[in-house]
Amino acid sequence: MSRFLDEKYHCLECYTPGEQPQDKKYIKLNTNESPYPPSNEVINSIKEKDIADLRLYSDPECRILRKKLAERYGVSESNIYLSNGSDDILNFAFMAYCADGKGVAFADITYGFYRVYAELYRSDAQTIPLEDDFSIDPSKYCGLNKTVVIANPNAPTGRCLGVSDIESIVRSNPDNVVVIDEAYVDFGAESCLPLIKKYDNLLIVRTFSKSRALAGARLGFAISSEAIIEDLNKIKFSTNPYNVNRLTLLAGAAAIDSDDYFSENCRRIASTRDKTVRELELLGFYTVPSKANFIFAKHSDISGHDLYMKLKEQGILVRHFSSPRISDFNRITVGSEDEMSIFLKTTKEILEGAKK
Ligand SMILES: *Cc1c(COP(=O)(O)O)cnc(C)c1O
């Protein structure tokens, strides 16, 4: 840290991204990326000419993609906002609605960035503990009179809430924005998209990083009331109007054109997930019911950290979180069928070693 940094950032605890080691080839089950490549349409969407066109700025209104998303989700273009990954949208939402002592509520165990943004913008943050089984009790979010942020399905647990539960939260906080982060919704949970027509305080955040296999392209979008989308645009046009680059826009548009391909991959991943859960339970693991592309699991014979370390020695990366309530667990991204067989075989060997 230099002596120039504003004092208010001195103690800021950053978000820790999942490791991306370069030392050898790992089976990467630690950052919830897709095991499958984007569609051929996406791969072919970027031509040499488009690379030459990088001398030009991108469209700050992202019109080609906004139009396609509006059609795909049955809303108007004025209900869609596009951004450089969905983290960018969450950042803007905290900046817009929770800064300087304003209240925000989120779960004690959820996406780590919420806490970081709350700290960055000096929100008055309330963390609401998950129940013992890691479920969310929606009644604890009703009538809070502050901004609410919920990942649905939640991360790193994978548990989800139904639309009627979300609706009770949105309805009972009419004077505050309720942010529903649907990063994993395409893997089997129910989206609260239908509520958009009924409530003007619901902000749905989505990403192309997981279900559409474009984590490296950095593309996220929001669906919300026209007024909330205007707020996000106000901040974007006051910070970085070209926050979606030309190549990403092309790739994103091609992804929507080939959405059947991605839906099919989501089904495949969900089926690999359910099969892997059954196998893990046969090995004696406890798993949290997941509707996401990851599994949150623990075993009584080995600590979460030891299993993480031993898998890493064997070339398999999973995500371990050290916070006390979840330190027994690991979050395992659902990879391809082959990757999961290797993971299960290796895990079985580690457990046999741990018993001796
Ligand atoms: C991965 C993830 C995001 C961020 O996605 P990007 O669009 O890649 O920035 C947001 N929310 C949750 C819960 C996530 O797991």
XYZ file of C-alpha atoms and ligand atoms in Angstrom:
371
model
C 0.000 0.000 0.000
C 1.319 3.417 -0.874
C 1.140 6.415 1.398
C -1.324 7.952 -1.070
C -4.194 5.517 -0.620
C -7.254 7.030 1.003
C -7.466 5.960 4.605
C -10.934 4.563 4.147
C -9.490 1.765 2.008
C -6.641 0.813 4.347
C -8.487 -2.053 6.013
C -10.564 -3.150 3.036
C -10.644 -6.941 2.857
C -10.699 -7.874 -0.830
C -12.598 -10.707 -2.417
C -10.436 -13.807 -2.910
C -11.046 -15.348 -6.339
C -10.659 -19.117 -6.725
C -7.074 -20.017 -7.526
C -6.030 -20.219 -11.186
C -2.601 -21.893 -10.814
C -0.330 -22.090 -13.846
C 2.210 -24.643 -12.535
C 0.563 -27.727 -14.031
C -2.631 -28.908 -15.632
C -5.337 -29.412 -13.028
C -8.837 -30.771 -13.230
C -10.462 -27.482 -12.307
C -13.487 -27.964 -10.101
C -12.987 -24.771 -8.110
C -14.512 -21.781 -9.905
C -17.793 -23.080 -11.348
C -16.711 -22.689 -14.948
C -18.383 -24.819 -17.600
C -16.602 -28.037 -18.565
C -17.975 -27.594 -22.088
C -16.835 -25.027 -24.652
C -19.181 -22.348 -25.992
C -21.285 -23.250 -29.044
C -19.805 -23.320 -32.561
C -21.881 -20.225 -33.301
C -20.011 -18.391 -30.553
C -16.645 -19.716 -31.692
C -17.350 -18.628 -35.267
C -18.836 -15.274 -34.275
C -15.504 -13.489 -34.121
C -13.917 -12.936 -37.508
C -10.639 -11.317 -38.475
C -12.535 -8.220 -39.516
C -13.968 -7.897 -36.020
C -10.471 -7.923 -34.595
C -9.495 -5.139 -36.989
C -12.618 -3.290 -35.803
C -11.188 -3.206 -32.304
C -9.821 0.207 -33.268
C -13.426 1.391 -32.821
C -15.181 1.779 -29.497
C -17.892 -0.705 -28.664
C -21.581 0.238 -28.654
C -22.167 1.703 -25.178
C -25.835 0.732 -25.448
C -25.045 -2.870 -26.431
C -28.062 -2.767 -28.747
C -27.630 -6.040 -30.673
C -27.456 -8.039 -27.497
C -30.051 -6.101 -25.534
C -32.546 -6.741 -28.299
C -31.836 -10.472 -28.333
C -32.060 -10.748 -24.545
C -35.324 -8.793 -24.476
C -36.826 -11.243 -26.990
C -35.378 -14.272 -25.232
C -36.802 -13.266 -21.840
C -40.019 -11.624 -22.998
C -39.310 -8.158 -21.636
C -38.691 -4.800 -23.261
C -35.193 -3.562 -24.194
C -35.558 -0.860 -21.561
C -35.698 -3.614 -18.927
C -32.222 -4.921 -19.816
C -28.817 -3.682 -18.761
C -25.498 -5.223 -19.881
C -22.216 -5.155 -18.095
C -18.655 -6.404 -17.795
C -19.579 -9.525 -15.836
C -22.338 -9.584 -13.261
C -19.902 -8.544 -10.526
C -19.975 -5.165 -12.222
C -23.760 -4.981 -11.786
C -23.594 -6.009 -8.138
C -20.932 -3.358 -7.629
C -23.179 -0.720 -9.183
C -26.184 -1.855 -7.167
C -24.284 -1.458 -3.902
C -22.956 1.912 -5.092
C -26.447 3.063 -6.060
C -28.560 1.732 -3.203
C -26.411 0.850 -0.190
C -23.655 3.474 0.114
C -22.753 5.626 3.109
C -24.562 3.956 5.935
C -27.651 2.767 4.072
C -28.891 -0.632 5.107
C -28.350 -3.861 3.228
C -29.090 -7.428 4.291
C -27.628 -10.673 3.005
C -26.933 -14.167 4.346
C -23.948 -15.002 6.552
C -22.986 -17.678 4.052
C -23.321 -16.461 0.510
C -21.332 -15.002 -2.384
C -18.278 -13.382 -0.785
C -18.440 -10.253 -2.879
C -21.551 -8.902 -1.110
C -19.575 -8.377 2.072
C -16.731 -6.741 0.145
C -19.025 -4.287 -1.657
C -20.797 -3.482 1.599
C -17.448 -2.630 3.120
C -16.239 -0.719 0.075
C -19.309 1.530 0.072
C -19.627 1.668 3.857
C -23.087 0.181 3.896
C -24.787 -0.665 7.155
C -24.732 -4.405 6.533
C -26.860 -6.949 8.369
C -25.892 -10.583 7.878
C -28.722 -13.004 8.394
C -27.602 -16.500 9.417
C -28.756 -19.368 7.236
C -30.728 -22.088 9.023
C -28.845 -25.161 10.290
C -29.465 -26.994 7.016
C -28.157 -23.924 5.102
C -31.610 -23.011 3.854
C -32.817 -19.410 3.809
C -35.857 -18.585 5.934
C -37.623 -16.014 3.723
C -39.549 -14.547 6.661
C -36.249 -13.207 8.013
C -35.980 -10.982 4.925
C -39.543 -9.675 4.946
C -40.260 -6.085 5.915
C -36.621 -5.268 6.609
C -36.821 -1.820 5.108
C -33.373 -2.108 3.609
C -31.819 -3.371 0.399
C -31.834 -7.160 0.229
C -29.318 -9.231 -1.743
C -29.900 -12.955 -2.219
C -28.088 -15.391 -4.478
C -30.679 -17.872 -5.752
C -29.508 -20.640 -5.896
C -27.205 -19.594 -3.091
C -23.441 -19.987 -3.323
C -21.574 -21.939 -2.080
C -24.445 -24.088 -0.800
C -26.484 -24.598 -3.994
C -29.816 -24.412 -2.113
C -32.611 -22.401 -3.670
C -35.778 -20.549 -2.757
C -39.020 -20.812 -4.703
C -40.588 -17.891 -6.563
C -43.367 -17.448 -3.977
C -40.760 -17.026 -1.217
C -38.903 -14.446 -3.304
C -42.200 -12.724 -3.996
C -42.960 -12.412 -0.271
C -39.596 -10.696 0.220
C -40.056 -8.347 -2.748
C -43.635 -7.487 -1.768
C -42.789 -6.759 1.863
C -39.879 -4.419 1.072
C -41.660 -2.083 -1.377
C -39.430 0.910 -0.653
C -36.157 -0.920 -1.218
C -34.469 -2.774 -4.016
C -34.362 -6.559 -3.734
C -31.422 -7.949 -5.723
C -31.743 -11.577 -6.777
C -28.455 -12.895 -8.105
C -29.408 -15.714 -10.479
C -25.870 -16.668 -11.543
C -26.778 -20.384 -11.270
C -30.481 -20.390 -12.032
C -30.127 -22.194 -15.384
C -29.022 -25.424 -13.691
C -32.451 -26.296 -12.345
C -33.868 -23.586 -10.080
C -36.863 -21.432 -10.902
C -36.205 -17.869 -12.043
C -38.171 -15.030 -10.481
C -38.355 -13.335 -13.888
C -42.202 -13.420 -13.970
C -42.230 -11.061 -10.963
C -40.599 -8.301 -13.015
C -43.946 -7.315 -14.508
C -45.511 -6.968 -11.054
C -42.869 -5.221 -8.925
C -40.701 -2.203 -9.673
C -38.178 -2.948 -6.880
C -36.833 -6.281 -8.110
C -33.383 -6.381 -9.720
C -32.434 -9.715 -11.279
C -28.741 -10.221 -11.996
C -27.583 -12.863 -14.468
C -24.266 -13.874 -15.997
C -22.947 -15.537 -19.149
C -20.040 -16.933 -17.094
C -21.591 -20.167 -15.875
C -24.447 -21.612 -17.916
C -23.247 -20.010 -21.155
C -19.588 -20.931 -20.772
C -18.247 -17.396 -21.278
C -16.508 -16.664 -17.962
C -13.472 -15.234 -19.744
C -15.551 -12.927 -21.948
C -16.877 -11.020 -18.903
C -20.553 -10.559 -19.649
C -23.408 -10.080 -17.228
C -26.887 -8.634 -17.502
C -29.645 -7.294 -15.334
C -33.397 -7.516 -15.824
C -35.427 -4.989 -13.880
C -37.900 -2.118 -14.016
C -37.120 0.648 -16.460
C -36.301 3.040 -13.602
C -33.750 0.719 -11.981
C -32.123 0.083 -15.364
C -31.870 3.874 -15.747
C -30.066 4.044 -12.380
C -27.529 1.444 -13.503
C -26.998 3.308 -16.763
C -26.499 6.551 -14.879
C -23.617 5.004 -12.963
C -22.196 3.242 -15.996
C -22.212 6.442 -18.065
C -20.521 8.218 -15.158
C -17.730 5.668 -14.872
C -17.085 3.520 -17.946
C -19.613 3.673 -20.813
C -17.734 1.089 -22.922
C -17.800 -1.606 -20.286
C -18.720 -4.391 -22.714
C -16.110 -4.870 -25.416
C -16.833 -5.471 -29.113
C -15.780 -9.127 -29.198
C -17.769 -9.998 -26.098
C -20.876 -8.387 -27.584
C -20.541 -10.569 -30.686
C -19.955 -13.695 -28.636
C -22.910 -12.893 -26.379
C -25.271 -12.356 -29.298
C -24.186 -15.653 -30.877
C -24.717 -17.376 -27.535
C -28.349 -16.243 -27.422
C -28.810 -17.393 -31.033
C -27.623 -20.858 -30.033
C -29.317 -21.025 -26.662
C -30.580 -24.581 -27.201
C -26.990 -25.780 -27.142
C -26.425 -24.142 -23.760
C -29.714 -25.405 -22.320
C -28.749 -28.932 -23.327
C -25.358 -28.527 -21.589
C -27.113 -27.280 -18.449
C -29.237 -30.443 -18.476
C -26.114 -32.562 -18.912
C -24.373 -30.784 -16.043
C -27.446 -31.165 -13.803
C -27.570 -34.880 -14.553
C -23.828 -35.294 -13.855
C -24.399 -33.345 -10.623
C -27.188 -35.623 -9.425
C -25.198 -38.728 -10.303
C -22.094 -37.393 -8.510
C -24.182 -36.582 -5.416
C -25.409 -40.185 -5.288
C -21.839 -41.492 -5.567
C -20.571 -39.093 -2.903
C -23.326 -40.198 -0.548
C -22.330 -43.829 -1.127
C -18.825 -42.825 -0.033
C -20.314 -41.426 3.182
C -20.414 -37.733 2.290
C -23.092 -35.376 3.509
C -24.178 -33.095 0.663
C -26.405 -30.024 0.612
C -29.251 -30.316 -1.946
C -27.955 -28.384 -4.972
C -29.678 -26.802 -7.943
C -26.420 -25.218 -9.107
C -23.412 -26.482 -11.096
C -21.553 -27.336 -7.889
C -21.911 -29.605 -4.879
C -21.240 -28.585 -1.277
C -20.076 -31.653 0.619
C -18.337 -32.825 3.788
C -17.150 -36.132 5.241
C -16.703 -37.034 8.893
C -13.424 -38.936 8.296
C -11.467 -36.011 6.836
C -11.430 -32.260 7.371
C -12.463 -29.978 4.534
C -8.987 -28.510 4.331
C -7.209 -31.884 4.265
C -9.432 -33.183 1.494
C -8.859 -29.990 -0.484
C -5.051 -30.293 -0.041
C -4.937 -33.996 -0.902
C -7.038 -33.505 -4.011
C -4.761 -30.669 -5.065
C -1.695 -32.930 -4.676
C -3.463 -35.304 -7.061
C -4.094 -32.525 -9.587
C -7.717 -31.773 -8.719
C -8.786 -28.337 -7.537
C -11.907 -27.787 -5.460
C -12.848 -24.723 -3.420
C -12.392 -24.692 0.338
C -13.608 -21.812 2.495
C -12.017 -21.344 5.894
C -14.880 -19.499 7.618
C -15.771 -21.613 10.669
C -19.364 -22.473 9.824
C -18.417 -24.105 6.520
C -14.778 -25.126 6.978
C -15.711 -28.846 7.032
C -17.048 -28.537 3.493
C -15.683 -28.249 -0.003
C -17.460 -26.758 -2.968
C -16.992 -29.026 -5.952
C -17.810 -27.693 -9.402
C -19.596 -30.217 -11.606
C -17.196 -31.014 -14.453
C -17.572 -33.410 -17.350
C -18.533 -37.044 -16.712
C -14.869 -38.059 -17.129
C -13.616 -35.398 -14.763
C -16.140 -36.450 -12.131
C -15.136 -40.122 -12.425
C -11.507 -39.178 -11.799
C -12.557 -36.935 -8.929
C -14.642 -39.714 -7.335
C -11.934 -42.341 -7.767
C -9.281 -40.044 -6.260
C -11.572 -39.054 -3.391
C -12.250 -42.692 -2.614
C -8.499 -43.405 -2.446
C -7.943 -40.394 -0.188
C -10.688 -41.580 2.172
C -9.210 -45.083 2.309
C -5.848 -43.512 3.240
C -7.497 -41.301 5.878
C -9.087 -44.273 7.669
C -5.794 -46.160 8.150
C -19.856 -16.386 -10.423
C -20.800 -15.524 -9.686
C -21.035 -14.198 -10.055
C -20.114 -13.442 -10.967
O -20.154 -13.729 -12.227
P -19.440 -12.855 -13.338
O -20.559 -12.560 -14.254
O -18.401 -13.737 -13.889
O -18.888 -11.584 -12.732
C -22.038 -13.501 -9.424
N -22.753 -14.045 -8.432
C -22.530 -15.301 -8.021
C -23.347 -15.861 -6.910
C -21.534 -16.063 -8.624
O -21.269 -17.291 -8.171
